Each structure stands twice: as structure tokens, then as C-alpha cells.
XYZ file of C-alpha atoms in Angstrom:
578
model
C 248.118 227.553 69.220
C 247.548 228.229 73.072
C 250.361 231.501 72.229
C 247.939 233.015 69.989
C 244.951 232.212 72.003
C 246.533 233.989 74.770
C 247.467 236.554 72.341
C 244.037 237.104 71.241
C 242.341 236.999 74.733
C 244.758 239.636 75.911
C 243.907 242.046 72.741
C 240.192 241.490 73.553
C 240.710 242.693 77.319
C 242.800 245.881 76.045
C 240.169 246.728 73.375
C 236.757 245.445 74.899
C 235.626 249.516 74.496
C 234.254 250.410 71.514
C 235.078 253.824 69.952
C 233.132 255.785 67.425
C 234.305 254.037 64.602
C 233.091 250.930 65.832
C 229.727 252.373 65.744
C 229.781 253.982 62.493
C 230.653 250.684 60.907
C 228.023 248.810 62.997
C 225.221 251.303 61.477
C 226.128 250.885 57.975
C 225.806 247.262 58.653
C 222.801 247.264 60.160
C 221.509 249.452 57.455
C 222.760 247.086 54.700
C 221.059 244.105 56.372
C 217.580 245.977 56.774
C 217.653 247.148 53.351
C 218.319 243.664 51.997
C 216.107 241.809 54.174
C 213.370 244.585 52.703
C 214.824 243.618 49.118
C 215.029 239.510 50.010
C 211.195 239.945 51.353
C 209.862 241.699 47.961
C 211.609 238.883 45.851
C 209.118 236.304 47.361
C 205.875 238.709 46.873
C 203.205 237.263 44.644
C 203.675 236.440 41.029
C 200.649 239.077 40.520
C 203.317 242.009 41.682
C 205.789 240.976 38.933
C 202.807 240.840 35.963
C 201.619 244.145 36.702
C 201.052 245.725 33.406
C 203.135 249.060 33.894
C 206.192 249.649 35.550
C 205.737 253.438 37.549
C 207.943 255.931 35.885
C 207.572 258.546 39.119
C 211.107 259.361 40.367
C 209.880 258.155 43.708
C 209.798 254.795 42.708
C 213.086 254.763 41.683
C 215.160 254.213 44.982
C 213.143 250.844 45.256
C 214.061 249.818 41.910
C 217.712 250.562 42.288
C 217.871 248.354 45.491
C 216.161 245.678 43.624
C 218.459 245.691 40.689
C 221.752 245.801 42.882
C 220.542 242.770 44.871
C 219.971 240.643 41.648
C 223.312 241.961 40.480
C 225.315 241.180 43.679
C 223.601 237.860 43.787
C 224.750 237.067 40.350
C 228.174 238.553 41.132
C 228.103 235.763 44.167
C 227.679 232.806 42.170
C 229.861 234.090 39.262
C 232.587 234.309 41.884
C 232.070 230.707 43.263
C 231.873 229.454 39.523
C 234.976 231.141 38.406
C 236.838 229.652 41.626
C 236.061 226.245 40.605
C 235.720 226.220 36.631
C 238.661 228.320 36.306
C 240.601 226.079 38.769
C 239.915 222.854 37.109
C 240.255 223.869 33.627
C 243.743 225.379 34.563
C 244.953 222.303 36.531
C 243.720 219.366 34.196
C 244.821 219.119 30.457
C 242.232 217.001 29.735
C 239.432 218.991 31.450
C 240.842 222.450 29.521
C 240.082 220.634 26.428
C 236.133 220.454 27.301
C 236.011 223.421 29.581
C 237.386 226.150 27.666
C 235.798 225.358 24.636
C 232.769 225.217 26.413
C 233.410 228.374 28.179
C 233.631 229.917 24.381
C 230.407 228.563 23.553
C 228.545 229.569 26.708
C 230.071 233.077 26.342
C 228.900 233.358 22.840
C 225.228 232.643 23.886
C 223.298 235.882 24.182
C 221.547 236.719 27.233
C 218.309 236.485 25.080
C 219.239 233.323 24.348
C 219.234 231.736 27.810
C 216.076 233.429 28.687
C 214.378 231.956 25.611
C 215.015 228.423 27.034
C 215.156 228.844 30.576
C 212.904 231.630 31.755
C 210.028 229.089 31.747
C 211.799 226.885 33.783
C 212.675 229.278 36.391
C 209.173 230.800 36.753
C 208.026 226.959 37.298
C 210.018 226.426 40.355
C 207.798 228.952 42.009
C 204.806 229.432 39.827
C 202.817 231.838 42.538
C 205.492 233.624 43.672
C 208.116 236.229 42.060
C 211.113 233.830 43.704
C 211.299 232.155 39.894
C 210.920 235.210 38.201
C 213.903 236.588 40.034
C 215.968 233.476 39.849
C 215.533 234.010 36.042
C 216.633 237.452 36.246
C 219.491 236.542 38.449
C 220.510 233.495 36.171
C 220.401 235.847 32.970
C 222.811 238.530 34.646
C 224.905 235.853 35.595
C 225.491 234.754 32.195
C 226.878 238.570 31.274
C 229.119 238.408 34.327
C 230.816 235.070 35.021
C 232.279 234.385 31.814
C 234.971 237.591 31.994
C 235.751 236.603 35.574
C 236.579 232.826 34.377
C 238.651 233.782 31.386
C 240.710 236.302 33.894
C 241.250 233.666 36.442
C 242.060 231.142 34.379
C 244.823 233.483 32.715
C 246.385 234.095 36.057
C 246.750 230.458 37.116
C 248.237 229.492 33.778
C 250.765 232.440 33.663
C 252.269 232.111 37.451
C 255.651 233.455 37.571
C 258.138 230.620 37.582
C 259.675 232.093 40.699
C 256.509 231.805 42.626
C 255.920 228.293 41.366
C 259.536 227.105 42.478
C 259.012 228.806 45.761
C 255.608 226.823 46.440
C 257.478 223.401 45.539
C 260.313 224.414 47.693
C 257.973 224.895 50.505
C 256.265 221.675 49.734
C 252.766 223.129 49.580
C 249.799 220.981 49.229
C 247.671 221.415 45.998
C 245.295 223.394 48.491
C 248.202 225.503 50.294
C 249.581 226.438 46.791
C 245.621 227.483 45.557
C 245.080 229.847 48.717
C 248.744 231.058 49.345
C 250.139 231.405 45.738
C 247.656 231.092 42.831
C 244.413 233.276 44.687
C 246.707 235.899 45.740
C 248.646 236.335 42.422
C 245.089 236.344 40.676
C 243.407 238.777 43.244
C 244.402 241.878 41.096
C 243.270 241.137 37.828
C 239.961 239.014 38.874
C 238.889 242.682 41.412
C 239.212 244.541 38.254
C 237.291 241.684 36.080
C 234.670 241.824 38.733
C 234.187 245.432 38.734
C 233.965 245.064 35.127
C 231.606 242.029 35.004
C 229.229 244.036 37.254
C 229.473 247.173 35.369
C 228.849 245.044 32.337
C 225.869 243.495 33.604
C 224.017 246.687 33.757
C 224.129 246.531 29.688
C 221.673 243.383 29.805
C 219.693 244.647 32.919
C 216.918 245.686 30.576
C 216.818 242.451 28.945
C 216.994 240.341 32.440
C 214.174 242.642 33.932
C 211.953 243.238 31.190
C 211.369 239.702 29.946
C 209.715 239.214 26.533
C 210.167 235.678 24.790
C 206.996 235.206 22.259
C 203.688 235.378 24.327
C 205.357 235.518 27.949
C 206.121 238.959 29.370
C 207.485 240.005 32.870
C 208.414 242.822 34.329
C 210.324 242.718 37.261
C 210.658 246.099 39.572
C 214.214 247.487 38.613
C 215.996 249.861 36.807
C 215.990 247.899 33.654
C 212.320 247.552 33.482
C 211.845 251.431 34.102
C 214.516 252.001 31.346
C 212.243 249.653 29.046
C 209.019 251.548 30.022
C 210.552 254.882 29.321
C 212.045 253.946 26.044
C 208.399 252.664 25.215
C 206.559 255.698 26.042
C 209.626 258.030 24.574
C 210.106 259.807 28.144
C 213.165 261.405 28.135
C 212.540 262.897 31.515
C 212.437 259.036 33.133
C 215.535 258.066 30.970
C 217.267 261.098 32.616
C 215.641 260.103 36.336
C 217.086 256.645 35.054
C 220.828 257.660 34.445
C 220.740 259.905 37.680
C 219.690 256.726 39.985
C 222.343 254.464 37.933
C 224.963 257.384 38.717
C 224.038 257.015 42.668
C 223.995 253.410 42.956
C 227.253 252.794 40.829
C 229.056 255.490 43.452
C 227.420 253.633 46.335
C 228.569 250.278 45.427
C 232.174 251.542 44.340
C 232.668 253.335 47.579
C 231.281 250.295 49.640
C 232.506 247.617 47.791
C 235.039 247.815 45.169
C 237.267 250.745 46.273
C 237.979 248.525 49.587
C 238.324 245.772 47.409
C 240.971 247.437 45.311
C 242.991 248.892 48.192
C 242.761 245.313 49.785
C 244.251 243.776 46.753
C 246.956 245.976 46.518
C 249.015 244.141 49.130
C 248.856 241.100 46.596
C 250.979 243.267 43.985
C 253.644 240.617 42.362
C 256.853 242.939 42.325
C 259.838 243.422 44.298
C 259.552 247.026 45.193
C 256.872 248.615 46.811
C 254.381 251.008 44.417
C 254.645 254.615 44.582
C 251.186 255.086 45.512
C 248.992 252.725 47.718
C 245.266 252.700 46.939
C 243.233 254.177 49.731
C 239.666 253.258 50.822
C 237.882 255.278 53.513
C 236.206 252.327 54.500
C 239.221 250.365 55.480
C 240.752 253.472 56.965
C 237.671 253.590 59.146
C 237.754 249.955 59.571
C 241.355 250.515 61.227
C 240.428 253.018 63.508
C 238.325 250.367 65.322
C 238.598 248.823 68.665
C 236.189 246.237 69.279
C 234.985 245.202 65.805
C 238.626 244.633 64.820
C 239.265 242.201 68.112
C 236.282 240.223 67.467
C 236.875 240.356 63.974
C 240.622 238.562 64.575
C 239.411 235.225 65.284
C 237.447 234.962 62.252
C 240.618 236.018 60.478
C 242.591 233.222 62.373
C 240.377 230.655 61.538
C 240.113 231.383 57.891
C 244.297 231.491 57.799
C 244.150 227.888 59.604
C 241.578 226.744 56.691
C 243.959 228.082 53.977
C 247.110 226.793 55.618
C 245.751 223.381 56.165
C 247.754 220.829 54.501
C 245.049 218.778 52.484
C 245.839 215.301 50.757
C 246.587 216.147 47.015
C 244.849 212.765 46.077
C 241.702 213.882 47.266
C 242.080 217.642 46.156
C 240.440 218.762 42.903
C 243.600 220.914 42.272
C 245.667 217.755 41.468
C 243.700 216.841 38.744
C 246.002 217.823 36.324
C 249.256 216.101 38.347
C 247.485 212.448 37.888
C 250.342 209.781 37.355
C 247.790 207.959 34.855
C 248.223 209.908 31.750
C 248.879 207.182 29.363
C 247.829 207.399 25.500
C 245.082 204.686 25.943
C 243.401 207.015 28.234
C 243.730 210.354 26.114
C 242.424 208.027 23.305
C 239.490 207.024 25.389
C 238.909 210.620 26.185
C 239.202 211.955 22.992
C 236.764 209.605 21.807
C 234.230 209.988 24.344
C 234.297 213.751 23.779
C 234.197 212.938 20.092
C 231.149 210.806 20.173
C 229.130 213.316 22.495
C 229.569 216.342 20.161
C 228.378 213.745 17.197
C 225.541 212.662 19.257
C 224.600 216.175 19.867
C 224.922 217.195 16.387
C 223.148 214.444 15.020
C 220.148 214.970 17.322
C 220.238 218.919 16.413
C 219.805 218.164 12.592
C 217.196 215.793 13.337
C 215.487 218.115 15.257
C 216.077 220.913 12.912
C 215.501 219.046 9.625
C 211.777 219.029 10.768
C 211.532 222.877 11.234
C 214.225 224.488 9.057
C 215.349 224.454 5.779
C 218.476 225.333 3.681
C 217.061 228.973 2.983
C 217.224 229.503 7.131
C 220.503 228.432 7.419
C 222.021 230.452 4.212
C 220.035 233.468 5.999
C 221.510 232.909 9.374
C 224.991 232.193 7.984
C 224.660 235.513 5.787
C 223.855 237.744 9.182
C 226.269 235.807 10.859
C 228.711 237.262 8.460
C 228.031 240.917 8.741
C 227.923 240.706 12.315
C 231.411 239.029 12.204
C 232.871 242.160 10.208
C 231.193 244.466 12.601
C 232.958 242.807 15.542
C 236.388 242.639 14.163
C 236.202 246.147 12.979
C 235.349 247.168 16.539
C 237.801 245.513 18.307
C 240.449 246.722 16.319
C 239.180 250.271 17.035
C 238.665 249.810 20.557
C 242.726 248.222 20.804
C 243.933 251.393 19.222
C 242.101 253.536 21.630
C 242.123 252.076 24.815
C 245.482 249.909 25.207
C 247.371 253.162 25.362
C 244.777 254.820 27.827
C 244.716 251.572 29.862
C 248.366 251.577 30.222
C 248.784 255.212 31.150
C 246.303 255.168 33.857
C 247.521 251.662 35.246
C 250.907 253.112 35.667
C 249.967 256.009 37.491
C 247.775 254.721 40.725
C 246.833 258.315 41.603
C 244.942 258.651 38.472
C 243.767 255.327 38.252
C 241.774 255.591 41.433
C 240.419 258.903 40.266
C 239.485 257.063 36.488
C 238.152 253.652 38.326
C 234.510 255.547 39.254
C 234.291 257.146 35.824
C 235.141 253.949 33.965
C 232.845 251.768 36.083
C 229.932 254.540 35.442
C 230.751 254.378 31.564
C 230.986 250.613 31.374
C 227.718 250.697 33.396
C 226.055 252.913 31.292
C 223.618 250.613 29.006
C 223.861 251.533 25.556
C 219.933 251.232 25.588
C 219.827 254.791 26.818
C 221.760 255.835 23.704
C 219.083 254.087 21.359
C 216.969 258.032 21.508
C 219.800 259.489 20.083
C 220.943 257.168 17.985
C 217.782 256.644 16.215
C 216.802 260.485 15.920
C 220.193 261.249 14.050
C 219.788 258.438 11.763
C 216.474 259.401 10.978
C 217.226 262.980 10.877
C 220.236 262.691 8.556
C 218.771 259.825 6.534
C 222.189 257.652 7.667
C 222.247 253.689 6.747
C 221.226 252.089 9.960
C 223.554 249.006 8.704
C 226.400 251.372 9.420
C 225.382 253.859 11.918
C 224.095 251.167 14.599
C 227.257 249.596 14.692
C 229.002 251.702 17.128
C 226.112 251.012 19.739
C 227.658 247.377 19.848
C 230.948 248.396 20.968
C 229.812 250.778 24.102
C 229.351 248.183 26.573
C 231.984 245.861 25.902
C 235.096 248.156 24.952
C 235.594 248.567 28.739
C 236.383 244.797 28.845
C 239.985 245.772 27.002
C 240.540 249.373 29.281
C 239.700 247.307 32.706
C 242.150 244.315 31.777
C 245.026 246.460 30.247
C 244.611 248.781 33.548
C 244.868 245.368 35.705
C 247.843 244.344 33.691
C 249.568 247.824 34.248
C 249.007 248.040 37.767
C 250.762 245.109 38.375
C 253.623 245.560 36.176
C 257.006 245.463 38.051
C 258.046 248.381 39.314
C 261.590 246.922 39.255
C 261.442 246.438 35.372
C 260.199 249.916 34.836
C 263.188 251.397 36.379
C 265.402 249.127 34.426
C 263.788 250.365 31.405
C 264.730 253.909 32.700
C 267.595 253.075 33.319
C 269.047 251.673 30.267
C 267.114 254.807 28.543
C 264.975 252.676 26.228
C 263.322 254.373 23.554
C 259.726 255.061 23.342
C 259.043 252.533 20.596
C 261.150 249.775 22.302
C 259.582 250.334 25.859
C 256.342 249.673 24.117
C 257.456 246.614 21.795
C 260.041 245.231 24.310
C 258.799 245.803 27.481
C 255.046 247.091 28.121
C 253.230 245.398 25.644
C 254.749 241.883 26.490
C 254.060 242.477 30.085
C 250.296 243.473 29.791
C 249.877 241.227 26.549
C 248.017 238.075 29.000
C 245.894 240.681 30.416
C 245.068 242.431 26.671
C 244.304 238.729 25.341
C 241.982 238.274 27.735
C 239.869 241.460 27.831
C 239.730 241.304 24.014
C 238.323 237.930 24.267
C 235.530 238.972 26.622
C 235.399 242.134 24.642
C 234.723 240.158 21.553
C 232.247 237.449 23.106
C 230.475 240.861 24.733
C 230.321 242.673 21.430
C 228.419 239.784 19.797
C 226.271 239.589 23.207
C 225.453 243.506 22.318
C 224.438 242.452 18.915
C 221.389 241.443 20.134
C 220.121 245.111 21.396
C 222.258 246.995 19.051
C 221.218 245.867 15.612
C 217.377 246.002 16.152
C 216.702 249.373 18.185
C 213.311 251.285 18.751
C 212.380 254.211 20.436
C 208.258 254.307 21.042
C 207.073 253.095 17.412
C 210.251 253.866 15.441
C 212.052 250.961 14.658
C 215.335 250.261 13.064
C 217.117 247.230 11.703
C 220.864 247.241 11.287
C 220.579 243.589 10.109
C 223.027 240.979 11.316
C 222.831 238.099 13.458
C 221.941 240.139 16.454
C 218.851 241.549 14.780
C 218.009 237.751 13.189
C 217.653 236.555 16.792
C 216.375 239.444 18.628
C 213.481 239.297 16.050
C 213.002 235.368 16.360
C 212.913 235.784 20.125
C 210.121 238.332 19.760
C 208.093 236.462 17.344
C 208.942 233.322 19.985
C 210.330 231.314 17.012
C 212.378 228.686 19.292
C 213.776 227.031 15.769
C 215.371 229.733 14.498
C 216.245 231.065 17.775
C 218.388 227.823 18.166
C 219.608 228.321 14.705
C 220.955 231.914 15.122
C 222.347 230.819 18.751
C 224.034 227.985 16.906
C 225.599 229.914 14.200
C 226.631 232.331 16.625
C 228.411 229.960 18.950
C 230.343 228.626 15.936
C 231.422 232.027 14.896
C 232.720 232.905 18.250
C 234.499 229.347 18.833
C 236.236 229.199 15.396
C 237.428 233.342 16.089
C 238.647 231.919 19.442
C 240.215 229.021 18.470
C 241.935 230.782 15.014
C 242.908 233.970 16.690
C 242.909 234.623 20.363
C 243.775 230.983 21.653
C 247.153 231.221 19.512
C 247.412 234.881 20.828
C 246.710 233.248 24.505
C 249.082 230.177 23.858
C 252.120 232.832 22.692
C 251.291 234.963 25.801
C 251.616 232.192 28.105
C 254.952 230.835 26.688
C 256.521 234.280 26.793
C 255.640 234.568 30.325
C 257.082 231.239 31.184
C 260.215 232.109 29.544
C 260.660 235.438 31.326
């Protein structure tokens, strides 16, 4: 320890003079802090600003709107990351916790953003009734619900598919639960988690309109941001404003890609799990600039040493949350009591729900919601199948070529972030112009924002596919069909299942804004459960909002239990066998 401190002091003496990269990094840091401080100050402004009757469509207002939206999304992303690390770890480590947490995650993923807003916006606004902060919390929470589930599923999948040799190595070194988590599990999960974090950030743009332009019955809130700007432009049928919003989104995505995600992808490359080095190492000009600093690297070395000490600390496993699954008390009696408690809670909630619903709803309402749910289910299944056939081959091709992946990443992020709401004018015009059926031709809008979950997860899986296995397949001259069947598809299958689960849940969510669209006074209804929930939300009919959400949750959970979870278990077994 004394030797390390002496080395650090000597390095500080040698590098006490700053160079121009130090000043460049310092200037960017100060600029980010100033902008963040300005945004935070606005978040605590008076509520009257949030209830302004109109959002300005002047292009000069877009820089401030872009800052406000980005801050909300980054705040939601930080909360989502903390939620992922805690929730995903407990679910992966404890068999009993998994029985509750993963089905609960299925339900949470299936609840649409409008569903959360319908029942939480009044609560959040009441926390700060005279300030915008309550409305800001409501918007951040709504964006969080569009980001967290994808990241949590990815992290859970990574923890459950740790390669057997890494598992044995950690046990051989007698790592504690804390050490194993930070030195084995988190590094192994990092590439997939970062790609899914990018996808979550981009996917949040799809729902930013609903989260910033909140309409629940008589309650209407318009928070300054790109989402509310787009909502006003669509309401007024202002194509020029839509174009300005697209430009502002493109610039915003490019900035946070260069300053945040590109450095993260380059940094996470060192966590690739393979025995041979990658042909091309991802690069980031931010990281290259940081490596050329002198004073900054010296001072941050102390922070890095402290983080390493914390990560390598040997904590008692008895007090660690990561040891939940290794409890020696695993008798049949405890299992029976646990299952009984779960069933009792479900039965109680079911009876209470039926008691409340009986006073407001009848059998006709249930049949109507179920019929609409069946139509949306058919759309989701068809669209996921089409997206799989298109994006799995493309994702593999991109993931196996780091140079191509580096070029495709910002393009894919922009396409993933592009809200389908901005395509509604084109969809409405074409459907009305050619007398097309909204029931059929509104369906593609559901998959526009969610197909990227499949692409990003497949790219993540292909990018960490061991190079030595690819070289072995080439050496044995495995044919193209067998290469897909026996080499690549088994290798990326866990990642694909994660992407398909989140894409499926995202498609259900997207149905809220895709099955009932409008462009000014022109409104189209494609039927389905999403249109049903959207209509009831606009009317403020809470019992039928709850009914629509309940039907959607049941369908999503059933789809996950009967299809995706068996595939997920199969992928986990294949990984363990390999």
C-alpha cells in the first residue's frame, strides 16, 4: 500500500504540468456542468411555466428544448442503471426471488407508458404542487419505464450465462460474492449492457412525446422539450416544425453518441470474453484525448485506485445480497411456504381487482378488451417474425466487423431514436389518399421503434463472439448453412432472445401510439388494445384504462411464459453445455 502511494506521489511530481488536452477536457467538463446547472435550475421553476398554453414552434427554442429533454433522459438512464444492477442481480442469484421478480418484470414491461402516467402523474405533481419539479419527476419516471426493463433483462441474461470456465476460475480464486460480482459478472455483462443502454436511450425518444405532452382526462401538462414540440407540430400540421425537430434530434443524438456512448463502447472492448484479440479495436477521440492528458490522468489515478480497492474488497457473503441464492436453508418446507405466500398475494390482488371492477365494468367490456387484445397479439407476432428475418443476418454481419459496427452505431442509434410519431403525417396521408385500411397499414408503425432491440442485441452478441471459434469454423471449412446452424446462431441465441423479449414488450407499448394516430383534425383508428387504452386515457376512464392494461399484461406474460422463457432456458442450457 505504501509502495502504491509512493508511486502515485512520484507520478504526480512528474506530471504536475498540464498540457493542451488537459485544458480541452477541462473546458468540455465545465461546459457540460454549466449546461446541466442551467437545466436543473429550469426544472425547479414555477409550475405556471409547465402549464403554458402553447409550446413555441420557433427554431430558436429548440436548443433549450433539446437540453431539457436530454437531461430527463439521462436522469432516467442513471436510475435505470441502478435499478438494473440491483434488480437483475437479485433475480439472477436467488431462485425464489426469480420466481417473483422475472414475472413481475414481464408485467412491468407490458404496462404501457400511458398506463404509468395515468396513475402516477397526479402523485408526482402533488410532491411539488407549486413547482415544475413534480411534473419533471413524472416525465422522468415515464422515460424510465421505457428504458429500465430492456437493460435489466440484458443484465439478468448475462449473469445467468456466465461461461463455466470463468465460474470455475472465480471459485478457484475464492472470490467473495462482492468480488465475483465486480471482477467477473459485471465485466462479462458489460458489452451487452452498454449496447442495451444505447438502445434504451434511443428507445426513450419513441415515448418522449407521451412523457412531455401529458394528457390524462382533464389534466394536461406540456413540459418544454422536443417531445412537446413534436406534439404541438403534429397538432398544428406544421411540416416545417417537424423538420426542425428531426434536425435537433439528429444533432442531439450525435453529441451524446460522441461524448458518452462511443467512449463507453471503446472502453468496454477490454471486457470482451475471448482468448484472441479483436481484429480492430473500437476507437473514441474522447478516450484518445484523455490518454494524452498529464495532470488530469494523474489526479484521476487516485480515484481509480480507490474504486479498485472497493471492487476487490472481500466482504462477508452472509451479509451480501449476492449470496441470496446460496443459502443453505433451502428445505421443501420453505419452498412450500414461499409458493403459498406468492399464491396468497396473487389471489388477494385478484379478488380485490374483481371487487372493484364489478362495480364499474361488465362482461361486454371484458369481451371488447379481449377482442382488441387478440388483434394486437397477431400484429406483434407477425411483426417480430418479420423483424427477426431482416435484422438477425444484418446484426451478425455488423457485429463481426468492428470497423462496420463503428460506422453503423450512430446511424442505428439515430434510426432507433427516430420517433414513429414523426412518420404519422406520412402514414395518415398515404392511408387517406389511397383509401387503405388503417387496421392493416397502421401496423408497421408498431415495429419502427422496437425492431432495433433485436438488431442491437444481435450486434452485441456477435461482437463478443470468440474469434478463436470463428477461426476454428474457417479451418474446418464449415459450410454456410452449417455455420449459421451450428456456430453463429447458438452463439448469439441468448442475446437474440433478450432482444426479442424486449422488442415484443416494446411493440405492445408502441401500440398505444401506433393504433390510433392523428394529423391535425384527421384521426385514424386501427383498432386493437393500444387504440382501446389510448381512447380510455384521453377520456380519463380509469376503470377501463386498468382493464386494458390488465389484458395487455396477461397477454404479454403468457407470451413470455409460453414462448420466450422456454427459449431462454434452452439458450442457458446450451451455454452451460458449451
